[in-house]
Amino acid sequence: MTIQAKRAKALPVLDREVDWGTGGIVDERIPAAAEALIQDLESEISGELLDWFKRRIGRYRAYSEMADKSPATHEEVRLVREAQRYLLEVRQRLSNLPPSADAHVNAACWRRHNRLFHGTGGLLGDLDVLARETDTLLAIAEQELGRYPGSKGAKSKSARDSLLSDAAQYIRENSRNPITKRKAAETARDLLLAAGVSVPADVKEVERLLQRFREGGK
């Protein structure tokens, strides 16, 4: 029989349902103008540009949808820090159970696992190790979040710039003849515009976006 414990009032949880993920079929369709442009590029670019671009723009749409649903970066940082506080509180509570509860937990742990809950080699030590590692991972995530601007729109632009960078790199790596970075950037720009993705028309601005993305969004 499963025993349902009461929720501790001093330990808040997320009561509201959230939908931050993506679902359903990934949309890999591209407009006729983009297909026509890719056909024109076949004499210049080897590989399967059409198949690659369909897969890549499908991923871009899925990520953009997720970014639109996600909270702003500062809110994500707040939730990460909140999770770290909850981890610490759980560890402190379990390390300082009241006497009777502590005795019952130790007895139950011995019956179920042939080991105590507290002390050297106790089950709580396993949880403590996992909690410390989780805290470290959350700290790393917070540092990564700090590298990006704090608005939802910035996340959508990050997805766009990632697509633009990948397209420029694919074009350079699969060009049948030597190609400059500017020409690759220009071709990637034209490809995204034909696919209905908003990018600057000025190739110099496109180059700046690519450079900034490669430097980690700085």
Coordinates of N, CA, C and O in Angstrom, one line a residue, residues 38-158:
I38 N 16.7 26.7 -53.9 CA 17.6 25.5 -53.6 C 17.9 24.8 -54.9 O 19.0 24.3 -55.1
Q39 N 16.9 24.6 -55.8 CA 17.1 24.0 -57.1 C 18.2 24.8 -57.9 O 19.0 24.2 -58.6
D40 N 18.1 26.1 -57.8 CA 19.1 26.9 -58.6 C 20.5 26.8 -58.0 O 21.4 26.9 -58.7
L41 N 20.5 26.5 -56.7 CA 21.8 26.3 -56.0 C 22.5 25.0 -56.2 O 23.6 24.8 -55.8
E42 N 21.8 24.0 -56.8 CA 22.3 22.6 -56.9 C 23.6 22.6 -57.7 O 24.4 21.7 -57.4
S43 N 23.7 23.5 -58.6 CA 25.0 23.5 -59.4 C 26.1 24.1 -58.7 O 27.3 23.8 -59.0
E44 N 25.9 24.8 -57.6 CA 26.9 25.4 -56.8 C 27.2 24.7 -55.5 O 28.3 24.8 -54.9
I45 N 26.2 24.0 -54.9 CA 26.3 23.3 -53.6 C 26.0 21.8 -53.7 O 25.0 21.4 -54.2
S46 N 27.0 21.1 -53.2 CA 26.8 19.6 -53.3 C 26.0 19.2 -52.0 O 25.6 20.0 -51.2
G47 N 25.8 17.9 -51.9 CA 25.0 17.4 -50.8 C 23.6 17.5 -51.0 O 23.1 17.7 -52.1
E48 N 22.8 17.2 -49.9 CA 21.3 17.2 -50.0 C 20.8 18.5 -49.3 O 20.3 18.4 -48.2
L49 N 21.0 19.6 -49.9 CA 20.6 20.9 -49.3 C 19.1 20.9 -49.0 O 18.7 21.4 -47.9
L50 N 18.3 20.4 -49.9 CA 16.9 20.5 -49.7 C 16.5 19.7 -48.5 O 15.7 20.2 -47.6
D51 N 16.9 18.5 -48.4 CA 16.6 17.6 -47.2 C 17.1 18.2 -45.9 O 16.4 18.2 -44.9
W52 N 18.4 18.7 -46.0 CA 19.0 19.3 -44.8 C 18.2 20.5 -44.4 O 18.0 20.6 -43.2
F53 N 17.9 21.4 -45.3 CA 17.2 22.6 -44.9 C 15.8 22.4 -44.4 O 15.4 23.0 -43.4
K54 N 15.1 21.4 -44.9 CA 13.8 21.1 -44.4 C 13.9 20.6 -42.9 O 13.1 21.0 -42.1
R55 N 14.8 19.7 -42.7 CA 15.0 19.2 -41.3 C 15.4 20.4 -40.4 O 14.9 20.5 -39.3
R56 N 16.3 21.2 -40.8 CA 16.8 22.3 -40.0 C 15.8 23.4 -39.7 O 15.7 23.9 -38.6
I57 N 15.0 23.7 -40.7 CA 13.9 24.7 -40.5 C 12.8 24.1 -39.6 O 12.2 24.9 -38.9
G58 N 12.6 22.8 -39.7 CA 11.6 22.2 -38.8 C 12.1 22.3 -37.4 O 11.3 22.6 -36.5
R59 N 13.4 22.1 -37.1 CA 13.9 22.3 -35.8 C 13.8 23.7 -35.3 O 13.6 24.0 -34.2
Y60 N 14.1 24.6 -36.3 CA 14.0 26.1 -35.9 C 12.6 26.4 -35.5 O 12.4 27.1 -34.5
R61 N 11.6 25.9 -36.2 CA 10.2 26.2 -35.9 C 9.8 25.6 -34.5 O 9.1 26.3 -33.7
A62 N 10.3 24.4 -34.2 CA 10.0 23.8 -32.9 C 10.6 24.6 -31.8 O 10.0 24.8 -30.8
Y63 N 11.9 25.0 -32.0 CA 12.6 25.8 -31.0 C 11.9 27.1 -30.8 O 11.8 27.6 -29.6
S64 N 11.5 27.8 -31.9 CA 10.9 29.1 -31.8 C 9.6 29.0 -31.0 O 9.3 29.8 -30.2
E65 N 8.8 27.9 -31.3 CA 7.6 27.7 -30.5 C 7.8 27.5 -29.0 O 7.1 28.1 -28.2
M66 N 8.9 26.7 -28.7 CA 9.2 26.5 -27.3 C 9.7 27.8 -26.7 O 9.3 28.1 -25.5
A67 N 10.5 28.6 -27.4 CA 10.9 29.9 -26.9 C 9.8 30.9 -26.7 O 9.8 31.6 -25.7
D68 N 8.8 30.9 -27.5 CA 7.6 31.7 -27.4 C 6.8 31.4 -26.1 O 6.2 32.2 -25.5
K69 N 6.8 30.1 -25.8 CA 6.1 29.6 -24.6 C 6.9 29.8 -23.3 O 6.3 29.8 -22.2
S70 N 8.2 29.9 -23.5 CA 9.0 29.9 -22.3 C 9.0 31.3 -21.6 O 8.7 32.3 -22.2
P71 N 9.2 31.3 -20.3 CA 9.3 32.6 -19.6 C 10.5 33.4 -20.0 O 11.4 32.8 -20.6
A72 N 10.6 34.7 -19.7 CA 11.7 35.5 -19.9 C 12.9 34.9 -19.1 O 12.8 34.2 -18.1
T73 N 14.1 35.2 -19.6 CA 15.3 34.7 -19.0 C 15.4 35.0 -17.5 O 15.8 34.1 -16.7
H74 N 15.1 36.2 -17.1 CA 15.2 36.6 -15.7 C 14.3 35.7 -14.8 O 14.6 35.4 -13.7
E75 N 13.1 35.3 -15.4 CA 12.2 34.5 -14.7 C 12.7 33.0 -14.6 O 12.6 32.4 -13.6
E76 N 13.4 32.6 -15.7 CA 14.0 31.3 -15.6 C 15.1 31.2 -14.5 O 15.2 30.2 -13.8
V77 N 15.9 32.3 -14.5 CA 17.0 32.4 -13.4 C 16.3 32.3 -12.0 O 16.8 31.6 -11.1
R78 N 15.2 33.0 -11.9 CA 14.5 33.0 -10.6 C 14.1 31.6 -10.2 O 14.2 31.2 -9.1
L79 N 13.5 30.9 -11.2 CA 13.1 29.5 -10.9 C 14.2 28.6 -10.6 O 14.1 27.6 -9.8
V80 N 15.3 28.8 -11.3 CA 16.5 27.9 -11.0 C 17.0 28.2 -9.6 O 17.3 27.2 -8.9
R81 N 17.1 29.4 -9.2 CA 17.5 29.7 -7.8 C 16.5 29.2 -6.8 O 16.9 28.7 -5.7
E82 N 15.3 29.2 -7.2 CA 14.2 28.7 -6.3 C 14.4 27.2 -6.1 O 14.3 26.7 -5.0
A83 N 14.7 26.5 -7.2 CA 14.9 25.1 -7.1 C 16.1 24.8 -6.2 O 16.1 23.8 -5.4
Q84 N 17.2 25.6 -6.3 CA 18.4 25.4 -5.5 C 18.0 25.6 -4.0 O 18.5 24.8 -3.1
R85 N 17.2 26.6 -3.7 CA 16.7 26.8 -2.3 C 15.9 25.6 -1.8 O 16.1 25.2 -0.6
Y86 N 15.1 25.1 -2.6 CA 14.2 23.9 -2.2 C 15.1 22.7 -2.0 O 14.9 21.9 -1.0
L87 N 16.1 22.5 -2.8 CA 17.1 21.4 -2.6 C 17.7 21.5 -1.2 O 17.8 20.5 -0.5
L88 N 18.2 22.7 -0.9 CA 18.9 22.9 0.4 C 17.9 22.7 1.5 O 18.3 22.1 2.5
E89 N 16.7 23.2 1.4 CA 15.7 23.0 2.4 C 15.4 21.5 2.7 O 15.3 21.1 3.8
V90 N 15.2 20.8 1.6 CA 14.9 19.3 1.7 C 16.1 18.7 2.5 O 15.9 17.8 3.4
R91 N 17.3 19.0 2.1 CA 18.5 18.3 2.7 C 18.5 18.7 4.2 O 18.8 17.8 5.1
Q92 N 18.2 20.0 4.5 CA 18.3 20.4 5.9 C 17.1 19.7 6.7 O 17.4 19.3 7.9
R93 N 16.0 19.6 6.1 CA 14.8 19.0 6.8 C 15.1 17.5 7.1 O 14.8 17.1 8.2
L94 N 15.6 16.8 6.1 CA 15.8 15.4 6.3 C 17.0 15.1 7.3 O 17.0 14.1 7.9
S95 N 17.9 16.1 7.4 CA 19.0 15.9 8.3 C 18.6 16.3 9.8 O 19.3 16.0 10.7
N96 N 17.5 16.9 9.9 CA 17.0 17.4 11.2 C 15.6 17.0 11.5 O 14.8 17.8 12.0
L97 N 15.2 15.7 11.3 CA 13.9 15.2 11.6 C 13.7 15.2 13.1 O 14.6 15.0 13.8
P98 N 12.4 15.4 13.5 CA 12.1 15.3 15.0 C 12.4 13.9 15.4 O 12.4 12.9 14.6
P99 N 12.7 13.7 16.7 CA 13.1 12.4 17.2 C 12.3 11.2 16.8 O 12.8 10.2 16.4
S100 N 11.0 11.2 17.0 CA 10.1 10.1 16.8 C 10.1 9.8 15.3 O 10.2 8.6 14.8
A101 N 10.0 10.8 14.5 CA 10.0 10.6 13.0 C 11.3 10.1 12.5 O 11.3 9.2 11.7
D102 N 12.4 10.5 13.1 CA 13.7 10.1 12.8 C 13.8 8.6 13.1 O 14.4 7.8 12.2
A103 N 13.3 8.1 14.2 CA 13.4 6.7 14.6 C 12.6 5.9 13.6 O 13.1 4.8 13.2
H104 N 11.4 6.3 13.3 CA 10.6 5.5 12.4 C 11.2 5.5 11.0 O 11.1 4.4 10.3
V105 N 11.7 6.6 10.5 CA 12.4 6.6 9.2 C 13.5 5.6 9.1 O 13.7 4.8 8.2
N106 N 14.4 5.6 10.2 CA 15.5 4.7 10.2 C 15.1 3.3 10.3 O 15.7 2.4 9.6
A107 N 14.0 3.0 11.1 CA 13.5 1.6 11.1 C 13.0 1.1 9.8 O 13.2 0.0 9.4
A108 N 12.2 2.0 9.1 CA 11.6 1.7 7.9 C 12.7 1.5 6.8 O 12.7 0.6 6.0
C109 N 13.8 2.3 6.9 CA 14.9 2.2 5.9 C 15.6 0.9 6.1 O 16.0 0.3 5.1
W110 N 15.8 0.5 7.4 CA 16.5 -0.7 7.7 C 15.7 -2.0 7.1 O 16.3 -2.9 6.6
R111 N 14.4 -1.9 7.3 CA 13.6 -3.0 6.9 C 13.6 -3.1 5.3 O 13.6 -4.2 4.8
R112 N 13.5 -2.0 4.7 CA 13.4 -2.0 3.2 C 14.7 -2.1 2.5 O 14.8 -2.7 1.4
H113 N 15.8 -1.6 3.1 CA 17.1 -1.5 2.4 C 18.3 -2.2 3.2 O 19.4 -2.1 2.7
N114 N 18.0 -2.6 4.4 CA 19.0 -3.2 5.2 C 20.1 -2.2 5.5 O 21.3 -2.6 5.6
R115 N 19.8 -1.0 5.7 CA 20.7 0.1 6.0 C 19.9 1.2 6.7 O 18.7 1.3 6.5
L116 N 20.6 2.0 7.5 CA 20.0 3.1 8.2 C 19.8 4.3 7.2 O 20.3 4.3 6.1
F117 N 19.0 5.2 7.6 CA 18.7 6.4 6.8 C 19.8 7.4 7.1 O 20.4 8.0 6.1
H118 N 20.2 7.6 8.4 CA 21.2 8.6 8.7 C 22.5 7.9 9.0 O 22.6 6.7 9.0
G119 N 23.6 8.7 9.2 CA 24.8 8.1 9.6 C 25.7 7.7 8.4 O 25.3 7.7 7.2
T120 N 26.9 7.2 8.7 CA 27.8 6.7 7.6 C 27.2 5.6 6.9 O 26.8 4.6 7.5
G121 N 27.2 5.7 5.6 CA 26.6 4.6 4.7 C 25.1 4.7 4.7 O 24.5 3.8 4.1
G122 N 24.5 5.7 5.3 CA 23.1 5.8 5.3 C 22.5 6.2 3.9 O 23.2 6.8 3.1
L123 N 21.2 5.9 3.8 CA 20.5 6.3 2.5 C 20.5 7.8 2.2 O 20.6 8.2 1.1
L124 N 20.4 8.6 3.3 CA 20.4 10.0 3.1 C 21.7 10.5 2.4 O 21.7 11.5 1.7
G125 N 22.8 9.8 2.7 CA 24.1 10.2 2.0 C 24.0 10.1 0.5 O 24.5 11.0 -0.2
D126 N 23.3 9.1 0.0 CA 23.1 9.0 -1.5 C 22.3 10.2 -2.0 O 22.6 10.8 -3.0
L127 N 21.2 10.6 -1.3 CA 20.4 11.7 -1.7 C 21.3 13.0 -1.6 O 21.2 13.9 -2.5
D128 N 22.1 13.1 -0.6 CA 22.9 14.3 -0.4 C 23.9 14.5 -1.6 O 24.1 15.6 -2.1
V129 N 24.5 13.3 -2.0 CA 25.4 13.4 -3.1 C 24.7 13.8 -4.4 O 25.2 14.7 -5.2
L130 N 23.5 13.2 -4.6 CA 22.7 13.6 -5.8 C 22.3 15.1 -5.7 O 22.3 15.8 -6.8
A131 N 21.9 15.5 -4.6 CA 21.4 16.9 -4.4 C 22.6 17.9 -4.7 O 22.4 18.9 -5.3
R132 N 23.8 17.6 -4.2 CA 24.9 18.4 -4.4 C 25.2 18.5 -5.9 O 25.5 19.6 -6.4
E133 N 25.2 17.4 -6.6 CA 25.5 17.4 -8.0 C 24.4 18.2 -8.8 O 24.7 18.9 -9.7
T134 N 23.1 18.0 -8.4 CA 22.0 18.7 -9.0 C 22.2 20.2 -8.8 O 22.0 21.0 -9.7
D135 N 22.6 20.6 -7.6 CA 22.9 22.0 -7.3 C 23.9 22.6 -8.2 O 23.8 23.7 -8.7
T136 N 25.0 21.8 -8.5 CA 26.1 22.2 -9.4 C 25.5 22.4 -10.8 O 25.9 23.4 -11.5
L137 N 24.7 21.4 -11.2 CA 24.2 21.5 -12.6 C 23.3 22.8 -12.7 O 23.3 23.4 -13.8
L138 N 22.5 23.0 -11.7 CA 21.6 24.2 -11.7 C 22.5 25.5 -11.8 O 22.1 26.5 -12.5
A139 N 23.6 25.5 -11.0 CA 24.5 26.7 -11.0 C 25.1 26.9 -12.4 O 25.2 28.0 -12.9
I140 N 25.4 25.8 -13.1 CA 26.0 25.9 -14.5 C 24.9 26.5 -15.4 O 25.1 27.3 -16.3
A141 N 23.6 26.0 -15.2 CA 22.5 26.4 -16.1 C 22.3 27.9 -15.9 O 22.1 28.7 -16.8
E142 N 22.4 28.4 -14.6 CA 22.2 29.8 -14.3 C 23.3 30.6 -15.0 O 23.0 31.7 -15.6
Q143 N 24.5 30.1 -15.0 CA 25.6 30.9 -15.7 C 25.3 30.9 -17.2 O 25.5 32.0 -17.8
E144 N 24.8 29.9 -17.8 CA 24.6 29.9 -19.2 C 23.4 30.8 -19.6 O 23.4 31.5 -20.6
L145 N 22.4 30.8 -18.7 CA 21.3 31.7 -18.9 C 21.7 33.2 -18.9 O 21.2 34.0 -19.6
G146 N 22.7 33.5 -18.0 CA 23.2 34.8 -17.9 C 23.9 35.3 -19.2 O 24.2 36.5 -19.3
R147 N 24.2 34.4 -20.1 CA 24.9 34.8 -21.3 C 23.9 35.5 -22.3 O 24.4 36.1 -23.3
Y148 N 22.6 35.3 -22.1 CA 21.7 35.8 -23.1 C 20.8 36.9 -22.5 O 20.6 37.0 -21.3
P149 N 20.2 37.7 -23.4 CA 19.3 38.8 -23.0 C 18.1 38.2 -22.3 O 17.8 37.0 -22.4
G150 N 17.4 39.1 -21.6 CA 16.3 38.6 -20.7 C 15.0 38.7 -21.3 O 14.0 38.8 -20.5
S151 N 14.8 38.7 -22.6 CA 13.4 38.8 -23.1 C 13.1 37.6 -24.0 O 14.0 36.9 -24.5
K152 N 11.8 37.3 -24.1 CA 11.4 36.2 -25.0 C 11.8 36.4 -26.4 O 12.2 35.5 -27.1
G153 N 11.6 37.6 -26.9 CA 12.0 38.0 -28.2 C 13.4 37.6 -28.6 O 13.8 37.2 -29.7
A154 N 14.3 37.8 -27.6 CA 15.7 37.5 -27.8 C 15.9 36.0 -28.0 O 16.8 35.6 -28.8
K155 N 15.1 35.2 -27.4 CA 15.2 33.8 -27.6 C 14.8 33.4 -29.0 O 15.5 32.5 -29.6
S156 N 13.8 34.0 -29.5 CA 13.4 33.7 -30.9 C 14.4 34.1 -31.8 O 14.7 33.4 -32.8
K157 N 15.1 35.2 -31.6 CA 16.2 35.7 -32.5 C 17.4 34.8 -32.4 O 18.1 34.6 -33.3
S158 N 17.6 34.2 -31.2 CA 18.7 33.3 -31.0 C 18.5 32.1 -31.9 O 19.4 31.5 -32.5

